[in-house]
PDB file of C-alpha atoms in Angstrom:
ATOM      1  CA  UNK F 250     -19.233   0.465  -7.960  1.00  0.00           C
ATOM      2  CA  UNK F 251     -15.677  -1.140  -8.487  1.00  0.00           C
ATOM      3  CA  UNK F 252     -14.503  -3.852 -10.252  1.00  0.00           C
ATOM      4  CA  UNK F 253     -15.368  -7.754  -8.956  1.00  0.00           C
ATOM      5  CA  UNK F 254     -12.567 -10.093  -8.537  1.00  0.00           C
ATOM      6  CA  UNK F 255     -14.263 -12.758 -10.928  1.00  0.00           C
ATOM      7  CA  UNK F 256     -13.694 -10.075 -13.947  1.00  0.00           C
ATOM      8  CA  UNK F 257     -10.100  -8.163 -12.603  1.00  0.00           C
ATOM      9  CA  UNK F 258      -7.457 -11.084 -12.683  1.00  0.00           C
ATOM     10  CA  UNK F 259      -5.426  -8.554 -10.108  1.00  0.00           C
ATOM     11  CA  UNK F 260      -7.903  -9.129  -7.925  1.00  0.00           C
ATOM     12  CA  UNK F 261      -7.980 -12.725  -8.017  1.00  0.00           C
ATOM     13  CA  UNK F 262      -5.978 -13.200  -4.777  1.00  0.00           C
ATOM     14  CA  UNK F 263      -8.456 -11.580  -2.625  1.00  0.00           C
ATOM     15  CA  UNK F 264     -10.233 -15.165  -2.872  1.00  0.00           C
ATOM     16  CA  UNK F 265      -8.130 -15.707   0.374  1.00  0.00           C
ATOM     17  CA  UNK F 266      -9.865 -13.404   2.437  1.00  0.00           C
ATOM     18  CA  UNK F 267     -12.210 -14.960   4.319  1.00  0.00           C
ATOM     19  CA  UNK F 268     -15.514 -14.029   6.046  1.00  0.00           C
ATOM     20  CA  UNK F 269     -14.947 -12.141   9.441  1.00  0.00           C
ATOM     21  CA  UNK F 270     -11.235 -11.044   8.647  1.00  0.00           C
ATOM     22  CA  UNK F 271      -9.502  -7.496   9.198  1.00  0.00           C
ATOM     23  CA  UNK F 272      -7.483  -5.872   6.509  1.00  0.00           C
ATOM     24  CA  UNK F 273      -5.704  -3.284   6.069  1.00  0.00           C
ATOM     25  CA  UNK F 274      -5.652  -1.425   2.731  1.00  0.00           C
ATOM     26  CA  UNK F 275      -2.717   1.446   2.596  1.00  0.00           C
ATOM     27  CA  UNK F 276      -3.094   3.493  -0.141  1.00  0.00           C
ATOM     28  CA  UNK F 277      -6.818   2.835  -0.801  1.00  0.00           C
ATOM     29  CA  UNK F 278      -6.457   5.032  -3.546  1.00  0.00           C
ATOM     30  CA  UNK F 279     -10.075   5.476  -4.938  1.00  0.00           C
ATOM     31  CA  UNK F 280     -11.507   2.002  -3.424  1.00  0.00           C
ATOM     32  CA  UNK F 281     -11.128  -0.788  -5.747  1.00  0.00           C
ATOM     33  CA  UNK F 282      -9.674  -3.219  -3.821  1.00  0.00           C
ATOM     34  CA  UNK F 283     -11.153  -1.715  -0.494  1.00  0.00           C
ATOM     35  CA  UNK F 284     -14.991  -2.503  -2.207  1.00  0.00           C
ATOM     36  CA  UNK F 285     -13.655  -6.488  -2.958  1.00  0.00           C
ATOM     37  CA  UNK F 286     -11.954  -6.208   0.434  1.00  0.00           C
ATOM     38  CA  UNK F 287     -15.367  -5.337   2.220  1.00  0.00           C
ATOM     39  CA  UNK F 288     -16.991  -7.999  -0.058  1.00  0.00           C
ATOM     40  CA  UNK F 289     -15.131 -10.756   1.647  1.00  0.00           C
ATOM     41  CA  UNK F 290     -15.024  -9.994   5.025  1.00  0.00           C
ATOM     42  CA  UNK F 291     -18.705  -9.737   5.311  1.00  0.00           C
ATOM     43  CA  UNK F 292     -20.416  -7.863   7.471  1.00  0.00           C
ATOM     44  CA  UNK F 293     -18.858  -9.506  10.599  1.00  0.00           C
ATOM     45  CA  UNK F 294     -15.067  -8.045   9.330  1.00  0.00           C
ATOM     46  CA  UNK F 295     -13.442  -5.086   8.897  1.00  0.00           C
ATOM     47  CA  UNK F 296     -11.507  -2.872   6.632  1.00  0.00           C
ATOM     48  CA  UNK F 297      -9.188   0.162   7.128  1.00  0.00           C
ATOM     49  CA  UNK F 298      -8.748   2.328   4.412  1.00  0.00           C
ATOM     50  CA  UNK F 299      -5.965   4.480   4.195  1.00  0.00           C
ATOM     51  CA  UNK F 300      -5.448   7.277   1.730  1.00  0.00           C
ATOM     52  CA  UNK F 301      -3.804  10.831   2.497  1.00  0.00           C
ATOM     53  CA  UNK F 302      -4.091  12.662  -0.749  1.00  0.00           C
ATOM     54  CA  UNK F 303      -7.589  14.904  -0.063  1.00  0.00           C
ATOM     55  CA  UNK F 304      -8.668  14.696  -3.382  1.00  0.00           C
ATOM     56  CA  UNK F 305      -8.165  10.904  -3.871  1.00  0.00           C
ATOM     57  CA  UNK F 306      -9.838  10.563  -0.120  1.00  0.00           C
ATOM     58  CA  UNK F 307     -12.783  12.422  -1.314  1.00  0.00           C
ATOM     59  CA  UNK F 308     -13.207  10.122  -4.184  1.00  0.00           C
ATOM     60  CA  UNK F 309     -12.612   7.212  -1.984  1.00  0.00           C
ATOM     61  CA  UNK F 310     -15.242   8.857   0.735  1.00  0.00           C
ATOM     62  CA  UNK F 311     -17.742   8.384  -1.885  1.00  0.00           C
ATOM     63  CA  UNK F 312     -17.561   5.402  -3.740  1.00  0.00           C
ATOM     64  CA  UNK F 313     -17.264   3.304  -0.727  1.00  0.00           C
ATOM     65  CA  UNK F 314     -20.592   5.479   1.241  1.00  0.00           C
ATOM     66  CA  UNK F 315     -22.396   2.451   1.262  1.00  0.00           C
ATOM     67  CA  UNK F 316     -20.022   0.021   3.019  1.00  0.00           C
ATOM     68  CA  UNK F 317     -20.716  -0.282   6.636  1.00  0.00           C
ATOM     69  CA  UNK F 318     -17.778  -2.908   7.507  1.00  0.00           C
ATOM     70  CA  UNK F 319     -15.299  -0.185   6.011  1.00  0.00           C
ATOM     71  CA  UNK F 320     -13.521   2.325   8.187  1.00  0.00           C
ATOM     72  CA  UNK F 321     -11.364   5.588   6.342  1.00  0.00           C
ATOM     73  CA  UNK F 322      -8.635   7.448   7.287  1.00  0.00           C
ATOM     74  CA  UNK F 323      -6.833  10.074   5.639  1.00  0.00           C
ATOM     75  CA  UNK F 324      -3.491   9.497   7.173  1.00  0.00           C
ATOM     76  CA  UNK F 325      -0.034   8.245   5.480  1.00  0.00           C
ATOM     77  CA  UNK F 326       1.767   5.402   7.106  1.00  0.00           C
ATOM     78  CA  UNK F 327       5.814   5.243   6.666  1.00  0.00           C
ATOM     79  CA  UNK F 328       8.863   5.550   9.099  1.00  0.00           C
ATOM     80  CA  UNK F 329       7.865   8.638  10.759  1.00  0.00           C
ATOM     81  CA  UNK F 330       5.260  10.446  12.803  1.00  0.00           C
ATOM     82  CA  UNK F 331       3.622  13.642  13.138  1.00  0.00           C
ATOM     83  CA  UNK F 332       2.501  16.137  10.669  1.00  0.00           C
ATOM     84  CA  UNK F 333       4.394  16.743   7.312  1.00  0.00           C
ATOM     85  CA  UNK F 334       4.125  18.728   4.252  1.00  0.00           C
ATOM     86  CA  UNK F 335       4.215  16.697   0.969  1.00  0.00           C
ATOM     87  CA  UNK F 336       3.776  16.768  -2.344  1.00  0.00           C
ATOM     88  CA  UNK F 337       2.710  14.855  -5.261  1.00  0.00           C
ATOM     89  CA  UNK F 338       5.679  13.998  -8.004  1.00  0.00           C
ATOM     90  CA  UNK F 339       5.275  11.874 -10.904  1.00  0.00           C
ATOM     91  CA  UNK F 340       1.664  11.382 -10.922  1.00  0.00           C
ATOM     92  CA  UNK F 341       0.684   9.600  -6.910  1.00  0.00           C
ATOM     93  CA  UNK F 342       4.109   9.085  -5.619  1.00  0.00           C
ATOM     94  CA  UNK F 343       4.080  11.370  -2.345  1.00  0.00           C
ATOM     95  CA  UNK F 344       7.110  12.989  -1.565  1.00  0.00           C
ATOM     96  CA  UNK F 345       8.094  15.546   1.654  1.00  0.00           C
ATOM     97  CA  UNK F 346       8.566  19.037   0.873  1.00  0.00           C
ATOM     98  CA  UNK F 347      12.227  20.095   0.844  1.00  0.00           C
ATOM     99  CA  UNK F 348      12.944  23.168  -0.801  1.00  0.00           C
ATOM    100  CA  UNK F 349      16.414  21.047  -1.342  1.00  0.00           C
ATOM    101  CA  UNK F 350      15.148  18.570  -3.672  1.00  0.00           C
ATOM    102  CA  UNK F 351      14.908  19.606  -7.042  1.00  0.00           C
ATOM    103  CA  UNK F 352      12.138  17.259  -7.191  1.00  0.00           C
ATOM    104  CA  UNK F 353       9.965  19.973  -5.849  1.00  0.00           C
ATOM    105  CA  UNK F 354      10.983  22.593  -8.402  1.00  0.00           C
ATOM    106  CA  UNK F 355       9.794  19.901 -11.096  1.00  0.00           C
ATOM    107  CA  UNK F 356       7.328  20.156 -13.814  1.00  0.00           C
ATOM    108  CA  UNK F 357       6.195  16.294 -13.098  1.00  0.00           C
ATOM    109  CA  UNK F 358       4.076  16.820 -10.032  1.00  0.00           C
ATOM    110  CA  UNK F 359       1.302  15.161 -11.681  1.00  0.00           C
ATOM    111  CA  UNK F 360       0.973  14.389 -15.158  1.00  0.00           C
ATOM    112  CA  UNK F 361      -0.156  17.361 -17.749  1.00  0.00           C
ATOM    113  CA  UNK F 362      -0.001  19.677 -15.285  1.00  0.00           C
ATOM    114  CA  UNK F 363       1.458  22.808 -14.799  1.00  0.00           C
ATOM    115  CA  UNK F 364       3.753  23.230 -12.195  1.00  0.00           C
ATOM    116  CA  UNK F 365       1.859  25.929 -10.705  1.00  0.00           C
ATOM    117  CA  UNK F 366      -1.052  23.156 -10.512  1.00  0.00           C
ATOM    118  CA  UNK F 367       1.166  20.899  -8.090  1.00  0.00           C
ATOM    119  CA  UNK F 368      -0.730  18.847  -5.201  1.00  0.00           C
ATOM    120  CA  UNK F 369       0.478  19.981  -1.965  1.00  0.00           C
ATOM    121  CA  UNK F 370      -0.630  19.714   1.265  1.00  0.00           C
ATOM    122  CA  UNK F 371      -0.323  18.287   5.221  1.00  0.00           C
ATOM    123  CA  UNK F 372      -0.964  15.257   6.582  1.00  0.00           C
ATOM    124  CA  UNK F 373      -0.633  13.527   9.383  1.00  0.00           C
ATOM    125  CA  UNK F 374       2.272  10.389   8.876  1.00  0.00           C
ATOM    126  CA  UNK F 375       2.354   7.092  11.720  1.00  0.00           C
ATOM    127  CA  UNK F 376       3.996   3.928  11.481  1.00  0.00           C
ATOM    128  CA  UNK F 377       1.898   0.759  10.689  1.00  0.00           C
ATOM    129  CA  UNK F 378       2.891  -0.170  14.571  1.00  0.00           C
ATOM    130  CA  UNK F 379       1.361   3.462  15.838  1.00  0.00           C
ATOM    131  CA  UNK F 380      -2.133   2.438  13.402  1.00  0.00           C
ATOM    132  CA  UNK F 381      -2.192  -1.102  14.702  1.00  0.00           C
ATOM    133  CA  UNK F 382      -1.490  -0.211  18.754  1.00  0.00           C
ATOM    134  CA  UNK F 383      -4.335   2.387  18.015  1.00  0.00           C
ATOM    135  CA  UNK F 384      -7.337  -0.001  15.834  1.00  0.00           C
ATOM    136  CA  UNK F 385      -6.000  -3.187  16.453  1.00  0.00           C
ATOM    137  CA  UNK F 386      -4.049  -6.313  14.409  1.00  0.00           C
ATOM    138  CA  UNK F 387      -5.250  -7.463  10.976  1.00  0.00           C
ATOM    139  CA  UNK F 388      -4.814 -10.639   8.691  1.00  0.00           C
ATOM    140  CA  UNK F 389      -3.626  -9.164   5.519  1.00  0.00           C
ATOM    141  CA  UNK F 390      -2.148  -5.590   5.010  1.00  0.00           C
ATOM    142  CA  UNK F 391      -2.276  -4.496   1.118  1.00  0.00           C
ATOM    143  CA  UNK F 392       0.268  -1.640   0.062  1.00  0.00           C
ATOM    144  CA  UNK F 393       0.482   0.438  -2.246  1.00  0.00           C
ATOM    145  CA  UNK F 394       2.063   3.549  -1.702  1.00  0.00           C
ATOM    146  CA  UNK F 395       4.076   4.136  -5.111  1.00  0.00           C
ATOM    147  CA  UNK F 396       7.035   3.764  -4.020  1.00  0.00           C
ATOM    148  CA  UNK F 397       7.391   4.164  -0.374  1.00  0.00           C
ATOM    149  CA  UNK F 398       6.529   0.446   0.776  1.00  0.00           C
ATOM    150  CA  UNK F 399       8.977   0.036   2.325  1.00  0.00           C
ATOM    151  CA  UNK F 400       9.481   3.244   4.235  1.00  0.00           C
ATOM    152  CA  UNK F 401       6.134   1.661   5.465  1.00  0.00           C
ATOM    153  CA  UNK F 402       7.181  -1.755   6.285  1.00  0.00           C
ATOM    154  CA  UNK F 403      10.810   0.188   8.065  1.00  0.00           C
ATOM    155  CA  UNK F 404       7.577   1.160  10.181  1.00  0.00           C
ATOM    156  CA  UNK F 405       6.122  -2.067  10.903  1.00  0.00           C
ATOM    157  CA  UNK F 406       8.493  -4.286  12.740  1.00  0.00           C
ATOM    158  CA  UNK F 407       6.070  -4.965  15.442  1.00  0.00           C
ATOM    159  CA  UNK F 408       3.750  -6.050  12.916  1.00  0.00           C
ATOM    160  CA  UNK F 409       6.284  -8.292  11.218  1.00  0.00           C
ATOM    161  CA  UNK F 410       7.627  -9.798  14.302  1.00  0.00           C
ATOM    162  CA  UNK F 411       4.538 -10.233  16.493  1.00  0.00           C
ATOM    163  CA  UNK F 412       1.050 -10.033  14.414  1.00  0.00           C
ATOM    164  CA  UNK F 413       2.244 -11.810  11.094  1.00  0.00           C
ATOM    165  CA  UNK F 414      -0.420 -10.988   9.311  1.00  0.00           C
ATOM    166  CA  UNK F 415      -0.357 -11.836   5.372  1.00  0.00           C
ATOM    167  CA  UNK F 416       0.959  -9.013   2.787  1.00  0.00           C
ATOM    168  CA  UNK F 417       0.701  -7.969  -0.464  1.00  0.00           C
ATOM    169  CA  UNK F 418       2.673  -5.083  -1.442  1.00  0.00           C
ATOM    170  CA  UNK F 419       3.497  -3.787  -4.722  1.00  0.00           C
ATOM    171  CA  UNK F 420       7.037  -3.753  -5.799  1.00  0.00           C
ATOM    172  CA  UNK F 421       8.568  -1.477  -8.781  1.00  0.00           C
ATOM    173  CA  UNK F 422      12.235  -0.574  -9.513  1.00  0.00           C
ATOM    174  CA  UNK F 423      11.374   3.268 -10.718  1.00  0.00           C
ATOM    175  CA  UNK F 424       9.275   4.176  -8.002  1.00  0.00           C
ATOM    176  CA  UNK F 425      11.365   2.806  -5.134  1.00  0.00           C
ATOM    177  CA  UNK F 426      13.945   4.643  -7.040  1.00  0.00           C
ATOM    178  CA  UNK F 427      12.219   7.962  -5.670  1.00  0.00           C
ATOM    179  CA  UNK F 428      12.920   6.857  -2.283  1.00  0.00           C
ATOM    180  CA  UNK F 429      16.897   5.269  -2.325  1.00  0.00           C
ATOM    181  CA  UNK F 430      15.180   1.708  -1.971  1.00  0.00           C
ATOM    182  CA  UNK F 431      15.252  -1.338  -4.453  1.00  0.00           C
ATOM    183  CA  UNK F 432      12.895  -4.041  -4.780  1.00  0.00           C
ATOM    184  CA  UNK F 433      15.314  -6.528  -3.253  1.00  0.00           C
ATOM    185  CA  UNK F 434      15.738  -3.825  -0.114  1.00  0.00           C
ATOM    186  CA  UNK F 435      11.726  -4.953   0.173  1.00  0.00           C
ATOM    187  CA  UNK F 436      11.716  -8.479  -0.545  1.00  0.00           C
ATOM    188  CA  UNK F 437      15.336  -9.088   1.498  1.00  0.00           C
ATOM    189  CA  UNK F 438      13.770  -7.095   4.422  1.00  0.00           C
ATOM    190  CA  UNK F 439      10.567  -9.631   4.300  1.00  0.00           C
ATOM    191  CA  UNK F 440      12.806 -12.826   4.225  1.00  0.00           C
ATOM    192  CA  UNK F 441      14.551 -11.413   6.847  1.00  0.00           C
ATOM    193  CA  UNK F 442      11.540 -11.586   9.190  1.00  0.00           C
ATOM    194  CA  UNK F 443      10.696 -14.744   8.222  1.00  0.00           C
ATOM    195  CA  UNK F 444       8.372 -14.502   5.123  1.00  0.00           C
ATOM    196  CA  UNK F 445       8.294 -16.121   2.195  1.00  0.00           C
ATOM    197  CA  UNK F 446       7.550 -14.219  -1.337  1.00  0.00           C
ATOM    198  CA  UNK F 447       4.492 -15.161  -4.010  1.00  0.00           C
ATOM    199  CA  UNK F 448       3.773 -14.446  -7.422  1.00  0.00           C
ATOM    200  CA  UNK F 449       0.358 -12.797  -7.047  1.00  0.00           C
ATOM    201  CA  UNK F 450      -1.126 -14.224 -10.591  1.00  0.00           C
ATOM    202  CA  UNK F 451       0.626 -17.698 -10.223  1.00  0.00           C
ATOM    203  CA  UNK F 452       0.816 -18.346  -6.077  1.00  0.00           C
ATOM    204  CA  UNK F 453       4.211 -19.645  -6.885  1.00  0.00           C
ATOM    205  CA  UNK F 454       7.205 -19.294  -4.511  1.00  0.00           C
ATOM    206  CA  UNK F 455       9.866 -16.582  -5.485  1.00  0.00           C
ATOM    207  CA  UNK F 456      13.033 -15.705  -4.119  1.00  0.00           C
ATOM    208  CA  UNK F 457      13.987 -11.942  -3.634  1.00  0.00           C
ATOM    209  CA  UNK F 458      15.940 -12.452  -6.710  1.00  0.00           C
ATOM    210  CA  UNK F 459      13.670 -13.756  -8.590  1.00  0.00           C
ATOM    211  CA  UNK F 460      11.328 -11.084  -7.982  1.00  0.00           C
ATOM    212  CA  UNK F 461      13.557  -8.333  -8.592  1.00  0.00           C
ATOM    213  CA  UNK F 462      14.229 -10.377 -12.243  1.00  0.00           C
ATOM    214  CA  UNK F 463      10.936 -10.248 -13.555  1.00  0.00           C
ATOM    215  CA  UNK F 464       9.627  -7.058 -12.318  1.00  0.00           C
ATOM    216  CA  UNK F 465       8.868  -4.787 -15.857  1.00  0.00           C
ATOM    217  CA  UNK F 466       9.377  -1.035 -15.917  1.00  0.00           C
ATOM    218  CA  UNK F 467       6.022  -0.690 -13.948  1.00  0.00           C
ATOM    219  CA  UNK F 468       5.346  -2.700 -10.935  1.00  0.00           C
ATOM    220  CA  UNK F 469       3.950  -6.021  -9.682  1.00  0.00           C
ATOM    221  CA  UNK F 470       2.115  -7.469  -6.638  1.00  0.00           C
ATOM    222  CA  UNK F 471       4.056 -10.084  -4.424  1.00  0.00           C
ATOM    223  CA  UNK F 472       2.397 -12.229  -1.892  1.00  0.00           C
ATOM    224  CA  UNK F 473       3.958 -12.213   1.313  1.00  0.00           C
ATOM    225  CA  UNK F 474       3.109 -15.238   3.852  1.00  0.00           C
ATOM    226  CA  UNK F 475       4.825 -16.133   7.040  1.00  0.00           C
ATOM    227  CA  UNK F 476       6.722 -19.210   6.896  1.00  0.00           C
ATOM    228  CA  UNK F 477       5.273 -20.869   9.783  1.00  0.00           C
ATOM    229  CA  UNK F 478       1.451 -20.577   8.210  1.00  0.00           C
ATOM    230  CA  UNK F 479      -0.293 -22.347   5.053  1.00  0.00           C
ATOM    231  CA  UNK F 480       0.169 -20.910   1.402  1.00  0.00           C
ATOM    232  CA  UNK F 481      -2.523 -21.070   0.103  1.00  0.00           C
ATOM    233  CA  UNK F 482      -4.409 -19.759   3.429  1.00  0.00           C
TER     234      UNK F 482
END
């Protein structure tokens, strides 16, 4: 049934959310924070659940069943359109099959597998602009794509310059590594548009430097609120 945001201190933030609100949750994953998403919107809100892996979108399929106020698509959402090939690489990270990269002759598709185990398979790729033209705007957009945030926010600009909707996205130096980006590519590109950063625990003000500082070898959450509304909401 997913863990409750009074028990999961990553969670905590999704107090925010209020009762009648759209969100958007890119890479849903297996529905954790889409279930405490759904919980605070109510019945009068909405949710859009994004997850292209098949096998993670099955998963997600079923433990959300019950949720009426959540809507799924198996889609990714980056810098480009249309149909690709991909393939899974160090565990979720999603990468496009180029018989190029050595990447896709690698034994760390996903972890303790074989390489003739790999993950691969289509799906169809929009920008966040194409997915918000199509279902309509939202007040907060979660991401977390393992690496490729911000191929999705290089997608988004409509949504950063127009809809200003609140973000959390998770940052890590490794996995943006997969994709020639650094955290402070992500959190320079958000100032840039007129946001300002948040430690997600904390609800303290960072700058991108300060973010890039304290990030570990695995990743963190960082509030992202326009400058011209209320933190807290």
């Amino acid at each position: 049934m997913g863990v409750c945001a009074d028990s999961d201190p990553a969670l905590a933030w999704t107090k925010f959310i209020r009762l009648g609100q759209r969100v958007i949750d890119v890479g849903a994953h297996v529905g954790t924070y889409t279930r405490e998403f759904a919980r605070r919107v109510g019945p009068k809100g909405t949710v859009h659940a994004i997850e292209p892996g098949p096998k993670l979108f099955d998963r997600l399929r079923l433990e959300v069943s019950d949720l009426l106020n959540v809507k799924l698509y198996r889609y990714a959402l980056g810098n480009m359109s249309g149909e690709h090939r991909v393939f899974h690489f160090q565990n979720w990270t999603l990468l496009p099959v180029n018989e190029q990269d050595p990447r896709y002759y690698s034994r760390s598709y996903v972890l303790n597998q074989d390489q003739t185990l790999k993950e691969e398979f289509p799906v169809l790729f929009m920008t966040m602009d194409e997915f918000v033209a199509k279902n309509g705007p939202a007040d907060w957009i979660k991401v977390d794509v393992d690496g490729a945030e911000l191929e999705v926010l290089r997608g988004a600009s409509m949504a950063l310059r127009d809809i200003r909707p609140y973000w959390v996205l998770e940052v890590g130096k490794y996995t943006m590594a997969y994709f020639g980006s650094t955290p402070k590519d992500l959190t320079s590109l958000m100032e840039s548009y007129g946001y300002r950063l948040y430690d997600y625990q904390t609800y303290k003000e960072m700058s991108a430097d300060q973010v890039e500082a304290v990030i570990p070898d695995s990743t963190i959450d960082v509030i992202c609120a326009p400058e011209e509304r209320p933190w807290p909401p």
